[in-house]
Amino acid sequence: MNRRRFARIAGSAMVAAGIGYPLARGFRGSTSAGSLLVSDPPLPPPFQIDLPIPQVLQPMRQDHDIDYYEIVQKVAKAAILPGVDTEIWGYNGTFPGPTIVTQRGRKAVIRHTNRLPVPTVVHLHGGRNLPADDGFPIDFVYPKGSTPESVSGFEHDMTTGNTSFGIRDYVYTLDQPAATLWYHDHRMDFTGPSIWKGLAGFHLHHDAIEKALGLPAGNRDLPLMITDRSFATDGSFHYPSLDQSLHTLPGVDQRYMAGVLGDVILVNGAPWPIAHVSGNLYRLRLLNASNARRYRLALDPPPSSGNGLVQIGSDGGLLPAPIPHDAIDIAPAERFDVIVDFSRYPAGSKVTLINEFGTGSTSKVMQFAIGTREPETAKVPKTLADVPTLTRGDAVTTRTLQFRQGDVGKMRGWTINGEPFSPDHVHATVQGGTTEIWRLMGDFHHPIHIHLNPFQVLSRGLNGPGAFDRGWKDTIDLRPAEQAEIIIPFAKMPGKYVFHCHTLEHEDMAMMANFVVK
Ligand code: C2O
Ligand code: CU
């Protein structure tokens, strides 16, 4: 019925299996929380497969201000490694799922049909939506064919939530600035394995301000979903779920409780792909959709005068002005929109997107093969979008939230202010239309994500925001033993929402909590 049940089942399984509490990795000095899950087969050579670009989903119908889409969640086969198929769970059977493209001023209604063997929940990450459409973790869509009378087999997912059977329409008003959003599964206790199996896709939202800027567009606007995975010899994904069927028993083998790290880096579902680009400006929408891995992304070789990655956008949309970087740190769920000027490289050369936090196979991400320069139609504007700077004086209250390892029933898990997630317990009641400061503290790497409202980073330790904290954020890369302050203007959208760690093994093992907007 709820988290207590999780604690009881998982706790007794732990005790029965005699698994103790291992010291999870991820302390200070590490770059990610988690343990490496090694693939069985030899890994393919990098930069052989062309970068796939997910299909843009076409609406089934449109009326004057609404576009209607349909997605079927299903089991499918994908060709990821050479010579073998990988079973995935995909939106429309693909990984990543189809890209949804929307315009501010039009609503989108996405009809999801669940043909998977388990209940699912869809969350539009970065979307400002009312609770019924936000994908609250117990608002399950039970598999097609199930009815309120026949949900047996899903005892773990019996819920008091706002559930549906087979089909659910998610209504997105999308009255928010242009941004790189993404959608993914959010089923309580099982988000990690569901996303690992493939339930994630891009949602690119546009507006008139962005359009007027003349940024690179069309095939020079590349969404890049970066994930790490681990494979068995038959091509299937490895993931250390205690219950491989994801039916009853949540959680992972305790050796991986700090996070599951794969040794194969996929971009848009392909291992270390290569993209053929012209010597022009490109917009790269970097999304870290990995369960636990953090990356430090850089171009190798860097362009002659450095600053190869010019950031124009953050999680919640465009920055006030571009920020040049040599490297970008990206934690799970974060997005960085960057412009790369490939005319700074000679035609015929190759430049690799590397991960300076990685070693061996995880130190490379993908490659760009540079072709000749074509007429340039885009530019990097000096200023981008209006982003008001929030200050302490705007806030009516300050709350302190601790993100730490702790007891979840009889097992070790992850807690917020000492509490494991319960769908009913409310940590914070906020007044819509007011602004609050939340002071976040953690023991490990915890990328903290708050639903509904984008926020700004006020401080890290004794310093101001970090180099990667600018603009509207919805996820902050909280680092071990660090204290950070964020300032959040709450929208007048009443109801109950979650905030949680986006290291998915932490989220699934209870590092999630509710806030209510009044
Ligand atoms: Cu991307 Cu609550 O999640
Ligand atoms: Cu965490």
Short mmCIF file of N, CA and C in Angstrom, two decimals, residues 171-273:
data_model
loop_
_atom_site.label_atom_id
_atom_site.label_comp_id
_atom_site.label_asym_id
_atom_site.label_seq_id
_atom_site.Cartn_x
_atom_site.Cartn_y
_atom_site.Cartn_z
N VAL A 171 -2.07 16.16 -19.51
CA VAL A 171 -2.37 17.48 -20.09
C VAL A 171 -1.29 18.47 -19.66
N TYR A 172 -0.60 19.04 -20.65
CA TYR A 172 0.49 19.96 -20.37
C TYR A 172 0.13 21.35 -20.90
N THR A 173 0.04 22.31 -19.99
CA THR A 173 -0.31 23.68 -20.42
C THR A 173 0.90 24.40 -21.00
N LEU A 174 2.09 24.10 -20.49
CA LEU A 174 3.33 24.58 -21.10
C LEU A 174 3.41 26.09 -21.21
N ASP A 175 2.84 26.78 -20.22
CA ASP A 175 2.97 28.23 -20.19
C ASP A 175 4.29 28.56 -19.49
N GLN A 176 5.36 28.33 -20.18
CA GLN A 176 6.70 28.47 -19.61
C GLN A 176 7.68 28.70 -20.74
N PRO A 177 8.87 29.25 -20.41
CA PRO A 177 9.82 29.61 -21.46
C PRO A 177 10.36 28.39 -22.21
N ALA A 178 10.89 28.66 -23.38
CA ALA A 178 11.57 27.64 -24.19
C ALA A 178 12.63 26.96 -23.34
N ALA A 179 12.68 25.63 -23.41
CA ALA A 179 13.65 24.90 -22.60
C ALA A 179 13.78 23.47 -23.11
N THR A 180 14.87 22.84 -22.74
CA THR A 180 15.06 21.42 -23.01
C THR A 180 14.48 20.64 -21.84
N LEU A 181 13.31 20.06 -22.05
CA LEU A 181 12.67 19.25 -21.02
C LEU A 181 12.85 17.78 -21.42
N TRP A 182 12.51 16.90 -20.50
CA TRP A 182 12.53 15.48 -20.87
C TRP A 182 11.44 14.75 -20.09
N TYR A 183 11.00 13.65 -20.64
CA TYR A 183 9.97 12.89 -19.95
C TYR A 183 10.51 11.51 -19.64
N HIS A 184 10.06 10.97 -18.54
CA HIS A 184 10.59 9.68 -18.12
C HIS A 184 9.64 9.02 -17.13
N ASP A 185 9.91 7.75 -16.85
CA ASP A 185 9.07 7.02 -15.91
C ASP A 185 9.32 7.53 -14.49
N HIS A 186 8.30 7.41 -13.64
CA HIS A 186 8.42 7.91 -12.26
C HIS A 186 7.68 7.00 -11.28
N ARG A 187 7.61 5.71 -11.59
CA ARG A 187 6.91 4.76 -10.72
C ARG A 187 7.63 4.64 -9.37
N MET A 188 6.91 4.78 -8.31
CA MET A 188 7.51 4.73 -6.99
C MET A 188 8.31 3.44 -6.81
N ASP A 189 9.52 3.57 -6.31
CA ASP A 189 10.44 2.46 -5.98
C ASP A 189 11.11 1.81 -7.19
N PHE A 190 10.66 2.11 -8.40
CA PHE A 190 11.17 1.39 -9.58
C PHE A 190 11.60 2.30 -10.73
N THR A 191 11.84 3.57 -10.43
CA THR A 191 12.21 4.49 -11.52
C THR A 191 13.58 4.14 -12.11
N GLY A 192 14.52 3.74 -11.26
CA GLY A 192 15.88 3.43 -11.74
C GLY A 192 15.88 2.35 -12.82
N PRO A 193 15.33 1.17 -12.52
CA PRO A 193 15.33 0.12 -13.55
C PRO A 193 14.47 0.49 -14.75
N SER A 194 13.40 1.24 -14.57
CA SER A 194 12.53 1.58 -15.71
C SER A 194 13.24 2.51 -16.68
N ILE A 195 13.93 3.50 -16.16
CA ILE A 195 14.66 4.41 -17.05
C ILE A 195 15.85 3.66 -17.67
N TRP A 196 16.50 2.84 -16.87
CA TRP A 196 17.65 2.05 -17.39
C TRP A 196 17.19 1.21 -18.59
N LYS A 197 15.98 0.68 -18.52
CA LYS A 197 15.46 -0.14 -19.63
C LYS A 197 15.05 0.72 -20.83
N GLY A 198 14.96 2.03 -20.65
CA GLY A 198 14.73 2.88 -21.83
C GLY A 198 13.61 3.90 -21.74
N LEU A 199 12.92 4.01 -20.63
CA LEU A 199 11.76 4.90 -20.57
C LEU A 199 12.16 6.35 -20.32
N ALA A 200 12.69 6.99 -21.36
CA ALA A 200 13.09 8.40 -21.30
C ALA A 200 13.08 8.98 -22.70
N GLY A 201 12.67 10.23 -22.81
CA GLY A 201 12.67 10.90 -24.12
C GLY A 201 12.78 12.41 -23.94
N PHE A 202 13.10 13.09 -25.04
CA PHE A 202 13.20 14.56 -25.01
C PHE A 202 11.84 15.20 -25.22
N HIS A 203 11.67 16.37 -24.62
CA HIS A 203 10.54 17.24 -24.90
C HIS A 203 11.12 18.65 -25.08
N LEU A 204 11.17 19.11 -26.31
CA LEU A 204 11.78 20.41 -26.61
C LEU A 204 10.69 21.45 -26.73
N HIS A 205 10.78 22.45 -25.87
CA HIS A 205 9.75 23.48 -25.82
C HIS A 205 10.32 24.78 -26.39
N HIS A 206 9.53 25.44 -27.24
CA HIS A 206 10.00 26.65 -27.92
C HIS A 206 9.11 27.84 -27.56
N ASP A 207 9.67 29.05 -27.76
CA ASP A 207 8.85 30.25 -27.64
C ASP A 207 9.36 31.32 -28.61
N ALA A 208 8.65 32.46 -28.64
CA ALA A 208 8.98 33.51 -29.62
C ALA A 208 10.31 34.18 -29.30
N ILE A 209 10.64 34.28 -28.02
CA ILE A 209 11.91 34.92 -27.64
C ILE A 209 13.08 34.12 -28.19
N GLU A 210 13.00 32.82 -28.01
CA GLU A 210 14.06 31.96 -28.52
C GLU A 210 14.13 32.06 -30.05
N LYS A 211 12.96 32.05 -30.68
CA LYS A 211 12.93 32.04 -32.14
C LYS A 211 13.60 33.29 -32.72
N ALA A 212 13.38 34.44 -32.06
CA ALA A 212 13.92 35.70 -32.57
C ALA A 212 15.45 35.76 -32.47
N LEU A 213 16.04 34.86 -31.71
CA LEU A 213 17.49 34.93 -31.49
C LEU A 213 18.32 34.40 -32.66
N GLY A 214 17.70 33.61 -33.51
CA GLY A 214 18.47 33.06 -34.63
C GLY A 214 19.51 32.04 -34.22
N LEU A 215 19.19 31.23 -33.23
CA LEU A 215 20.11 30.17 -32.79
C LEU A 215 20.16 29.06 -33.85
N PRO A 216 21.20 28.24 -33.82
CA PRO A 216 21.23 27.12 -34.76
C PRO A 216 19.98 26.25 -34.60
N ALA A 217 19.40 25.86 -35.72
CA ALA A 217 18.13 25.12 -35.68
C ALA A 217 18.17 23.99 -36.69
N GLY A 218 17.06 23.25 -36.76
CA GLY A 218 16.97 22.15 -37.72
C GLY A 218 18.02 21.09 -37.41
N ASN A 219 18.76 20.64 -38.43
CA ASN A 219 19.73 19.58 -38.16
C ASN A 219 21.02 20.11 -37.52
N ARG A 220 21.01 21.40 -37.16
CA ARG A 220 22.12 21.93 -36.36
C ARG A 220 21.70 22.17 -34.91
N ASP A 221 20.61 21.54 -34.52
CA ASP A 221 20.13 21.59 -33.13
C ASP A 221 20.02 20.12 -32.69
N LEU A 222 21.04 19.65 -31.99
CA LEU A 222 21.13 18.21 -31.70
C LEU A 222 20.81 17.91 -30.24
N PRO A 223 19.72 17.20 -29.99
CA PRO A 223 19.48 16.72 -28.63
C PRO A 223 20.39 15.52 -28.35
N LEU A 224 21.12 15.57 -27.25
CA LEU A 224 22.08 14.49 -26.93
C LEU A 224 21.77 13.94 -25.54
N MET A 225 21.12 12.78 -25.52
CA MET A 225 20.80 12.13 -24.25
C MET A 225 21.93 11.18 -23.89
N ILE A 226 22.63 11.53 -22.81
CA ILE A 226 23.81 10.75 -22.41
C ILE A 226 23.42 9.82 -21.27
N THR A 227 23.66 8.52 -21.47
CA THR A 227 23.39 7.53 -20.42
C THR A 227 24.54 6.53 -20.37
N ASP A 228 24.74 5.92 -19.23
CA ASP A 228 25.68 4.80 -19.14
C ASP A 228 24.88 3.54 -18.88
N ARG A 229 25.32 2.44 -19.46
CA ARG A 229 24.62 1.17 -19.32
C ARG A 229 25.65 0.05 -19.22
N SER A 230 25.16 -1.11 -18.79
CA SER A 230 25.99 -2.30 -18.69
C SER A 230 25.23 -3.44 -19.36
N PHE A 231 25.96 -4.33 -20.04
CA PHE A 231 25.33 -5.35 -20.87
C PHE A 231 25.76 -6.76 -20.49
N ALA A 232 24.86 -7.70 -20.71
CA ALA A 232 25.20 -9.12 -20.63
C ALA A 232 25.59 -9.59 -22.03
N THR A 233 26.18 -10.78 -22.13
CA THR A 233 26.69 -11.27 -23.41
C THR A 233 25.58 -11.40 -24.46
N ASP A 234 24.35 -11.72 -24.02
CA ASP A 234 23.26 -11.84 -25.00
C ASP A 234 22.70 -10.49 -25.42
N GLY A 235 23.31 -9.41 -24.97
CA GLY A 235 22.88 -8.08 -25.37
C GLY A 235 21.91 -7.43 -24.40
N SER A 236 21.41 -8.19 -23.45
CA SER A 236 20.43 -7.59 -22.53
C SER A 236 21.14 -6.64 -21.55
N PHE A 237 20.36 -5.70 -21.05
CA PHE A 237 20.90 -4.79 -20.05
C PHE A 237 21.11 -5.54 -18.74
N HIS A 238 22.24 -5.26 -18.08
CA HIS A 238 22.42 -5.67 -16.69
C HIS A 238 21.86 -4.59 -15.80
N TYR A 239 21.16 -4.95 -14.75
CA TYR A 239 20.80 -3.98 -13.70
C TYR A 239 20.55 -4.80 -12.44
N PRO A 240 21.09 -4.37 -11.30
CA PRO A 240 21.07 -5.25 -10.12
C PRO A 240 19.78 -5.17 -9.29
N SER A 241 18.62 -5.16 -9.96
CA SER A 241 17.36 -5.18 -9.21
C SER A 241 17.27 -6.44 -8.38
N LEU A 242 16.72 -6.32 -7.18
CA LEU A 242 16.51 -7.52 -6.36
C LEU A 242 15.46 -8.41 -7.01
N ASP A 243 14.45 -7.79 -7.59
CA ASP A 243 13.41 -8.54 -8.31
C ASP A 243 13.51 -8.14 -9.78
N GLN A 244 14.09 -9.03 -10.59
CA GLN A 244 14.33 -8.66 -12.00
C GLN A 244 13.03 -8.42 -12.76
N SER A 245 11.91 -8.95 -12.27
CA SER A 245 10.65 -8.72 -12.97
C SER A 245 10.04 -7.37 -12.58
N LEU A 246 10.59 -6.71 -11.60
CA LEU A 246 10.12 -5.40 -11.12
C LEU A 246 8.65 -5.46 -10.69
N HIS A 247 8.28 -6.59 -10.11
CA HIS A 247 6.89 -6.74 -9.71
C HIS A 247 6.67 -6.41 -8.24
N THR A 248 7.45 -7.05 -7.38
CA THR A 248 7.10 -6.95 -5.97
C THR A 248 8.16 -6.31 -5.11
N LEU A 249 9.41 -6.64 -5.42
CA LEU A 249 10.47 -6.28 -4.49
C LEU A 249 11.30 -5.13 -5.07
N PRO A 250 11.22 -3.96 -4.50
CA PRO A 250 12.01 -2.84 -5.02
C PRO A 250 13.44 -2.87 -4.52
N GLY A 251 14.24 -1.98 -5.06
CA GLY A 251 15.61 -1.82 -4.56
C GLY A 251 16.61 -2.62 -5.35
N VAL A 252 17.87 -2.33 -5.11
CA VAL A 252 18.97 -3.00 -5.79
C VAL A 252 19.81 -3.74 -4.77
N ASP A 253 20.59 -4.68 -5.27
CA ASP A 253 21.65 -5.32 -4.50
C ASP A 253 22.37 -4.22 -3.71
N GLN A 254 22.54 -4.44 -2.44
CA GLN A 254 23.05 -3.35 -1.59
C GLN A 254 24.44 -2.86 -1.99
N ARG A 255 25.18 -3.66 -2.73
CA ARG A 255 26.48 -3.18 -3.20
C ARG A 255 26.32 -1.98 -4.13
N TYR A 256 25.12 -1.84 -4.69
CA TYR A 256 24.88 -0.76 -5.65
C TYR A 256 23.95 0.31 -5.09
N MET A 257 23.75 0.29 -3.79
CA MET A 257 22.77 1.24 -3.24
C MET A 257 23.20 2.69 -3.43
N ALA A 258 24.50 2.93 -3.59
CA ALA A 258 24.94 4.32 -3.79
C ALA A 258 24.75 4.77 -5.23
N GLY A 259 24.40 3.81 -6.11
CA GLY A 259 24.19 4.18 -7.50
C GLY A 259 24.74 3.11 -8.42
N VAL A 260 24.10 2.96 -9.58
CA VAL A 260 24.55 1.98 -10.57
C VAL A 260 25.25 2.74 -11.70
N LEU A 261 26.51 2.39 -11.93
CA LEU A 261 27.30 3.03 -12.98
C LEU A 261 27.60 1.99 -14.06
N GLY A 262 27.30 2.29 -15.31
CA GLY A 262 27.61 1.38 -16.41
C GLY A 262 28.96 1.70 -17.02
N ASP A 263 29.46 0.78 -17.86
CA ASP A 263 30.76 1.00 -18.50
C ASP A 263 30.64 1.31 -19.98
N VAL A 264 29.40 1.35 -20.51
CA VAL A 264 29.18 1.71 -21.91
C VAL A 264 28.45 3.06 -21.92
N ILE A 265 29.01 4.03 -22.62
CA ILE A 265 28.36 5.34 -22.70
C ILE A 265 27.54 5.38 -23.98
N LEU A 266 26.25 5.64 -23.82
CA LEU A 266 25.34 5.75 -24.95
C LEU A 266 24.95 7.21 -25.13
N VAL A 267 24.89 7.64 -26.39
CA VAL A 267 24.30 8.94 -26.69
C VAL A 267 23.13 8.66 -27.62
N ASN A 268 21.94 9.08 -27.21
CA ASN A 268 20.71 8.76 -27.93
C ASN A 268 20.61 7.26 -28.19
N GLY A 269 21.06 6.48 -27.23
CA GLY A 269 20.91 5.04 -27.29
C GLY A 269 21.99 4.32 -28.08
N ALA A 270 22.99 5.01 -28.60
CA ALA A 270 24.05 4.36 -29.37
C ALA A 270 25.38 4.48 -28.62
N PRO A 271 26.19 3.39 -28.62
CA PRO A 271 27.45 3.44 -27.89
C PRO A 271 28.48 4.34 -28.59
N TRP A 272 28.99 5.31 -27.88
CA TRP A 272 30.04 6.22 -28.38
C TRP A 272 29.83 6.54 -29.87
N PRO A 273 28.74 7.18 -30.23
CA PRO A 273 28.47 7.39 -31.66
C PRO A 273 29.34 8.49 -32.25
#
